[in-house]
Coordinates of C-alpha atoms in Angstrom, one line a residue:
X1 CA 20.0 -14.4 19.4
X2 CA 16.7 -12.7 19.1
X3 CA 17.4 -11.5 15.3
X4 CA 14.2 -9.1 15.2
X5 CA 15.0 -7.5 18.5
X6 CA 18.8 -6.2 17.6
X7 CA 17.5 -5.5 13.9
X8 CA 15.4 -2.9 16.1
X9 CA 17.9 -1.8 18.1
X10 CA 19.5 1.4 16.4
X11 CA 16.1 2.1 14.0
X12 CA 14.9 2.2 18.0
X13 CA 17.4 4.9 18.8
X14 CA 17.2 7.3 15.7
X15 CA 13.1 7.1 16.3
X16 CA 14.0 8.0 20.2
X17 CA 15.8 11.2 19.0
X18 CA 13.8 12.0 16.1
X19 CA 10.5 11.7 18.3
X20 CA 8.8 14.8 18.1
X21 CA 9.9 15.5 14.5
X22 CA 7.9 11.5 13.5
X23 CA 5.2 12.8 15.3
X24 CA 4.6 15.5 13.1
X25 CA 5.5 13.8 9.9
X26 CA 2.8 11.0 10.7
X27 CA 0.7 13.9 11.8
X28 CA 0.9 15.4 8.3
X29 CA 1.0 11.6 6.5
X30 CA -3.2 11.3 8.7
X31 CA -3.9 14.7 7.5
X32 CA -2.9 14.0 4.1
X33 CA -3.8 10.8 3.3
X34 CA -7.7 12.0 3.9
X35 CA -10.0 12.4 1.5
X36 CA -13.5 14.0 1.7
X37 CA -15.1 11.9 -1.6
X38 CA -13.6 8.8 -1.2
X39 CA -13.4 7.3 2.4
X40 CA -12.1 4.2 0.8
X41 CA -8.7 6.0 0.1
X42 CA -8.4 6.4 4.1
X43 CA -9.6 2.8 4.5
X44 CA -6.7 1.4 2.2
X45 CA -3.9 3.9 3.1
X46 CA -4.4 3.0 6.9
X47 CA -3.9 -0.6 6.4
X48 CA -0.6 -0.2 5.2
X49 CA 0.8 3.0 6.8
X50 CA -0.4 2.2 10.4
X51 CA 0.4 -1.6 10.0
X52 CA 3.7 -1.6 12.0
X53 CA 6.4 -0.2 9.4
X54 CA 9.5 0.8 10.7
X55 CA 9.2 4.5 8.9
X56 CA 12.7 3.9 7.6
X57 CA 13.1 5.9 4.5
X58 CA 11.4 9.1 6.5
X59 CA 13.9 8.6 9.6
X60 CA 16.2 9.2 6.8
X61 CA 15.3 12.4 5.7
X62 CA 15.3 13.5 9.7
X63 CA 18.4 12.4 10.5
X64 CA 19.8 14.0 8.0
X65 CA 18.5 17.4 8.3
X66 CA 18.9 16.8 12.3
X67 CA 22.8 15.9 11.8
X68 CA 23.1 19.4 9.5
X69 CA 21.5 21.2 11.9
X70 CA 18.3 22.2 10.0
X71 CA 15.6 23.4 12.1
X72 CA 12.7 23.0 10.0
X73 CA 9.9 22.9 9.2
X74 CA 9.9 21.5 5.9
X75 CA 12.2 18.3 6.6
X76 CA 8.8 16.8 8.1
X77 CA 7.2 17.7 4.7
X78 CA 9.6 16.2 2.7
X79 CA 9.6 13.2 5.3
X80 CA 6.0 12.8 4.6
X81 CA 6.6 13.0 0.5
X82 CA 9.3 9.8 1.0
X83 CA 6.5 8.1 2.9
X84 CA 4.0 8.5 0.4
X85 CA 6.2 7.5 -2.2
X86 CA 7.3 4.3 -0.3
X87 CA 3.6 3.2 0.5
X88 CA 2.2 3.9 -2.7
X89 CA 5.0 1.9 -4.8
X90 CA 4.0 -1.2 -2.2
X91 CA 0.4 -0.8 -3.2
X92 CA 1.3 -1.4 -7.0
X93 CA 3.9 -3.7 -6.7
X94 CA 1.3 -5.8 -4.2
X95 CA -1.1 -5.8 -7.4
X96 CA 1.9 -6.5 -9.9
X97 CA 3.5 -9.3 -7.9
X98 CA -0.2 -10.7 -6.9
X99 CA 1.1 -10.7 -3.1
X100 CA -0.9 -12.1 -0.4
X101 CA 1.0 -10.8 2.8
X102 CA 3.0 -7.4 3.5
X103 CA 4.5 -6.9 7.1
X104 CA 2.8 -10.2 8.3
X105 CA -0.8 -8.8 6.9
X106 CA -3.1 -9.5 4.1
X107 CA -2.5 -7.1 1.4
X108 CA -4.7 -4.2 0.3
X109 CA -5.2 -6.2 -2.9
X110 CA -6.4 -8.6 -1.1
X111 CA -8.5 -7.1 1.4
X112 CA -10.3 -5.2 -1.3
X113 CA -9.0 -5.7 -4.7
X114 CA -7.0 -4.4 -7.6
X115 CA -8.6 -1.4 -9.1
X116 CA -8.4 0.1 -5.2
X117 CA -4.8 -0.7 -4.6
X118 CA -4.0 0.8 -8.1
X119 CA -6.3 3.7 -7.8
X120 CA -5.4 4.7 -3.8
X121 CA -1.4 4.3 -4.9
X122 CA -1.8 6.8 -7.9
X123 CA -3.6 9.2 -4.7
X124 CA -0.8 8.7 -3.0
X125 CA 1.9 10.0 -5.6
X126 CA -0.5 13.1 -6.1
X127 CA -0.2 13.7 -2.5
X128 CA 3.5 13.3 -2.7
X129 CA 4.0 15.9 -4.8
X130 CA 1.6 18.2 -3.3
X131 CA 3.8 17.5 -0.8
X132 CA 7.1 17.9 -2.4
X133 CA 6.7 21.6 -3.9
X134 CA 5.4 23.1 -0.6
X135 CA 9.0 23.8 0.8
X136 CA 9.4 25.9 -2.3
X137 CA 12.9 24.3 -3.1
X138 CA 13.2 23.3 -6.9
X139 CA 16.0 21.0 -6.1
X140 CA 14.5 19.0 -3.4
X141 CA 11.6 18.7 -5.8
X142 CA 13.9 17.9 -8.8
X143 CA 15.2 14.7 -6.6
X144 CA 12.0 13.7 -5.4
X145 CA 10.4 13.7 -8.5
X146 CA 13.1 12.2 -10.3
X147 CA 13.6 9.2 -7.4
X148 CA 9.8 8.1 -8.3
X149 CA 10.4 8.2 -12.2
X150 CA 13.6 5.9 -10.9
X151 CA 11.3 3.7 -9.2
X152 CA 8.8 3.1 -11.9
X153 CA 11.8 2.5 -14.5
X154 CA 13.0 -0.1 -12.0
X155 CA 10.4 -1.9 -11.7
X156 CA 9.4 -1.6 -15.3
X157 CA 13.0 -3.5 -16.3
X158 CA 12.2 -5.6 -13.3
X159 CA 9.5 -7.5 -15.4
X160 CA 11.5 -8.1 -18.2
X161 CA 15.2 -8.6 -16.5
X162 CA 13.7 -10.7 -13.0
X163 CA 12.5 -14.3 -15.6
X164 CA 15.6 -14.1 -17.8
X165 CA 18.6 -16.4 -17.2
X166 CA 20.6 -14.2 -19.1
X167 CA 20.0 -11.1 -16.0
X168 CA 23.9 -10.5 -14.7
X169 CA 24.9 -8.6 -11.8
X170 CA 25.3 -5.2 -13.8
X171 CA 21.7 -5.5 -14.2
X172 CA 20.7 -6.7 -11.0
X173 CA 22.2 -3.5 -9.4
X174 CA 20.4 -1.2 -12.4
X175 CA 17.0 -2.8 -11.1
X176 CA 17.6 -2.5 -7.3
X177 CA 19.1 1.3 -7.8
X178 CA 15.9 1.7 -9.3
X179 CA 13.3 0.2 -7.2
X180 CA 15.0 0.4 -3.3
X181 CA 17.9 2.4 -3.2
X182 CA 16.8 5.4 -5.3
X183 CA 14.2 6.5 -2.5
X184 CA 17.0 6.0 0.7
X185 CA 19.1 7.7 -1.6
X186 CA 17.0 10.6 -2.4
X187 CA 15.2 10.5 1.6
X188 CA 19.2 11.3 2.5
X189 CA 19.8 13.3 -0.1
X190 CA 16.9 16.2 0.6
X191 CA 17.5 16.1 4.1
X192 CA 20.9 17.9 3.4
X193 CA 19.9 20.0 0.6
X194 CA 17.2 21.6 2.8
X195 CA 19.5 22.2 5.4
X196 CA 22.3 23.9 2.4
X197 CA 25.0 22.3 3.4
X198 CA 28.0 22.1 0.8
X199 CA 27.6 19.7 -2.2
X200 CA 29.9 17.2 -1.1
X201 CA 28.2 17.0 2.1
X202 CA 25.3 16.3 0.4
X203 CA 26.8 14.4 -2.1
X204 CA 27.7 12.1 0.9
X205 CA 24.8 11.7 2.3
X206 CA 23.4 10.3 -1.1
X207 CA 26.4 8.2 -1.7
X208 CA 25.0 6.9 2.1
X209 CA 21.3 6.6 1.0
X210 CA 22.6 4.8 -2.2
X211 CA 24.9 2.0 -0.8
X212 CA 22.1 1.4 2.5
X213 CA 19.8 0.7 0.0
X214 CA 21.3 -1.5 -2.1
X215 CA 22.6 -3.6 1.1
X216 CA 18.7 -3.3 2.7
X217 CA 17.8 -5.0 -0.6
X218 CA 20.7 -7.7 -1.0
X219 CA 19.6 -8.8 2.8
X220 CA 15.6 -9.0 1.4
X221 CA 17.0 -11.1 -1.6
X222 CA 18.8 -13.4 1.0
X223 CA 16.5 -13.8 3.7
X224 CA 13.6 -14.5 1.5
X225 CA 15.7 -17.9 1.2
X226 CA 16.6 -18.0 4.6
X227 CA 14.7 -16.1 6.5
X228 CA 11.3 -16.4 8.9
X229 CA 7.8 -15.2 7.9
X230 CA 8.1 -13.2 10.8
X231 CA 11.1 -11.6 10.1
X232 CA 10.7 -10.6 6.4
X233 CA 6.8 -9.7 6.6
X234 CA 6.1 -12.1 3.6
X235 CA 6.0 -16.0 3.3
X236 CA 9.3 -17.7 2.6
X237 CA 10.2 -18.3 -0.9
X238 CA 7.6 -16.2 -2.0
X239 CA 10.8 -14.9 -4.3
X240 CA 11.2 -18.1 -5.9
X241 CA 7.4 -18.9 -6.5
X242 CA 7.4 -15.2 -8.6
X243 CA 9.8 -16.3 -10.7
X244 CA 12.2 -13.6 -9.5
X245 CA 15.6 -13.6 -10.5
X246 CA 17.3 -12.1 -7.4
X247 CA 21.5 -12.0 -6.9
X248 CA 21.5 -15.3 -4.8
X249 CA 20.1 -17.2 -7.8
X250 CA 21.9 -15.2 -10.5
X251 CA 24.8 -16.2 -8.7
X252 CA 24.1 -20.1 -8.7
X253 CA 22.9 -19.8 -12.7
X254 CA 26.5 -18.3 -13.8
X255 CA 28.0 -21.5 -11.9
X256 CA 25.3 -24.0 -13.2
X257 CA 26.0 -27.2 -14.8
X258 CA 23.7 -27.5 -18.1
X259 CA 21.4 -29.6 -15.9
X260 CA 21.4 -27.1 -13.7
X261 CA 20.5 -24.4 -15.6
X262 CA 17.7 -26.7 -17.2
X263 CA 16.4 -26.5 -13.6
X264 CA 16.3 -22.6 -13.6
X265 CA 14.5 -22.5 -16.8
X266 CA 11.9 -24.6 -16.0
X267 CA 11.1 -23.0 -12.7
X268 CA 12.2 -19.3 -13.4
X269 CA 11.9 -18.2 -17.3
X270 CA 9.1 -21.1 -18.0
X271 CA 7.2 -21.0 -14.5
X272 CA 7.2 -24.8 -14.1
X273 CA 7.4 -25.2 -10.5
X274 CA 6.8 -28.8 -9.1
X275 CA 6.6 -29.7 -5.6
X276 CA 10.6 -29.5 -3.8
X277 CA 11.6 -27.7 -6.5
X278 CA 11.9 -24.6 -3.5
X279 CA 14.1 -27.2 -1.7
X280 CA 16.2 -28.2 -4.6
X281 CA 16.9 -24.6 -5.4
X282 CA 18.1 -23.5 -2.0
X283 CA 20.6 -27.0 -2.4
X284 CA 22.0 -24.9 -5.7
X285 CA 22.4 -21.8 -3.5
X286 CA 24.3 -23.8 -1.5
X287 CA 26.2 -26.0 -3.2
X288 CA 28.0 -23.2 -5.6
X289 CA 28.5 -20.5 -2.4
X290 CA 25.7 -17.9 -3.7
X291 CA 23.9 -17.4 -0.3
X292 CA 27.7 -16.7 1.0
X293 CA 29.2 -14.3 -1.5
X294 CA 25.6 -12.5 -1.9
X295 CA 26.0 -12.2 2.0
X296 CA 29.5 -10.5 1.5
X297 CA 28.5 -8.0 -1.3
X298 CA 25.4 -6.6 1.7
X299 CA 28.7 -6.5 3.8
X300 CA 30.5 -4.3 1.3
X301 CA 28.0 -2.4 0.5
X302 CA 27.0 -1.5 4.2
X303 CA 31.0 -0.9 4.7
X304 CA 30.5 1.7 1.8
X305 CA 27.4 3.5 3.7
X306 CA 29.1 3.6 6.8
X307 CA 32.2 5.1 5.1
X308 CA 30.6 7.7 3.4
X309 CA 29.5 9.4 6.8
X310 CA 33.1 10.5 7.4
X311 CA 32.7 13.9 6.0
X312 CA 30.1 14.6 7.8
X313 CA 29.6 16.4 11.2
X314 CA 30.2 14.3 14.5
X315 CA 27.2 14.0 15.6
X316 CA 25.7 11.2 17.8
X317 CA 23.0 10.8 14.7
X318 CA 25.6 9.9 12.0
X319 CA 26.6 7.5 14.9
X320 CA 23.3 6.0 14.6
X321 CA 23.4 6.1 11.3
X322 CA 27.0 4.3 10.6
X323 CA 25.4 1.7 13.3
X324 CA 22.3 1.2 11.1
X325 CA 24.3 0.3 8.0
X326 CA 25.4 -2.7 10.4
X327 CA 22.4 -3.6 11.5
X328 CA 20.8 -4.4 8.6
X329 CA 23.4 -6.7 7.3
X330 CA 23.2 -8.3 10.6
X331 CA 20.1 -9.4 9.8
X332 CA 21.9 -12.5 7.6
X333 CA 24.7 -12.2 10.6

């Protein structure tokens, strides 16, 4: 089975029907992203935002409005403020987690350096909420704004919670609500406020958002174990080598022997990593079922998205939507 191709297939039929409405949120994201002072903010933007992405979290926000029946225009502005957000939290977290790759390309970090990737991210978040007040809805802005404080927080506990042994599941989930699912959350969740639709139907569409995003990231966690280079835009194990204490391998420490966990220690809290220490760790995984039961919490979690749809309007997008929540579990099928 060509994985990449059916991962593509229903993000390929919500960017079919919400065609002319990506065309003018990437419209707005060239406009937007220019700058008359600094052509180096262009130069670093472009690199990531025309390198291939699948424009997920903005499709969000489109599909949304589009299933609520919202005719715009402002959905495409808010679209644009989710992309912004998006692209300049992978500029810092490039610097933070001193990546070398991002959607099979050299990072911006890399291509220019630190101080750039920083600096061009912070323009970016300015943007976004130049972007975000322009509909002139105080609630949409309230969500917006607080989804990147969310981010930051996540990522912030990320550092301290991602090279300690003692990180449960409890916590795992507080880090990835932060840093993933906060921004499909919130990309749902303004699509239906701008359209003013009831609060439950709203409600919905962030309790959609929410669980997507916590499955998209579940599959990351799991594929950067057993996935391609090709398929995850990043090298293999590049979680491992970061120290990063992802639900797979909080799921093997709570089952380790004391050797076992000696092994963790040394490679994740103490950063001693030796050569086929990668290999030994994905025999843990393994050997106490982690890859497995991670696998079936993406499962429940994308059962949850799908179910959250129901109150919502038939529509052939919340089709596409319920068949999106499938797809990207099927990504560790």
């Amino acid at each position: 089975m060509n994985v990449q191709e059916d991962v593509r297939k229903p993000l390929d039929r919500l960017a079919e029907a919400l065609a002319p409405e990506m065309e003018a949120v990437n419209a707005l994201i060239r406009e937007r992203m220019a700058s008359r002072h600094a052509p180096r903010i262009p130069e670093v933007t472009a690199h990531l935002i025309e390198a291939g992405g699948k424009r997920l979290r903005p499709m969000l926000t489109l599909a949304a409005a589009r299933l609520l029946g919202y005719g715009g225009p402002y959905h495409v502005h808010l679209a644009a403020t989710v992309e912004f957000i998006h692209t300049a939290t992978l500029l810092h977290d490039d610097v933070v987690d001193e990546s070398r790759q991002r959607r099979g390309r050299p990072t911006a970090n890399l291509l220019w350096d630190n101080k750039s990737s920083v600096l061009v991210g912070d323009y970016l978040f300015a943007r976004s909420f130049q972007l975000m007040v322009e509909p002139g809805s105080m609630r949409t802005l309230e969500i917006l704004s607080n989804a990147a404080a969310t981010i930051a927080e996540g990522e912030v506990l990320q550092l301290t919670a991602a090279q300690d042994l003692a990180t449960n599941e409890d916590i795992y989930l507080q880090v990835v609500r932060g840093k993933t699912a906060a921004l499909f959350s919130a990309a749902t969740e303004v699509g239906g406020v701008i359209a003013g639709v009831p609060d439950a139907q709203v409600r919905a569409l962030f309790d959609y958002g929410d669980a997507l995003g916590i499955a998209f990231q579940i599959v990351d966690d799991l594929l950067d174990y057993g996935g391609t280079a090709e398929a995850i835009g990043k090298n293999t194990g590049d979680d491992f080598r970061e120290r990063k204490l992802t639900l797979p391998v909080i799921k093997a420490v709570a089952r380790a022997t004391p050797e076992e966990r000696a092994f963790w220690s040394r490679t994740i809290e103490k950063g001693d990593q030796q050569d086929g220490d990668l290999e030994h760790a994905l025999d843990l995984l393994a050997r106490h079922g982690a890859m497995a039961d991670a696998r079936r919490d993406a499962l429940d979690w994308a059962a949850k998205a799908r179910g959250s749809l129901q109150i919502l309007p038939e529509h052939p997008i919340r089709d596409m939507l319920s068949d999106l929540a499938d797809f990207v579990v099927e990504r560790i099928a």
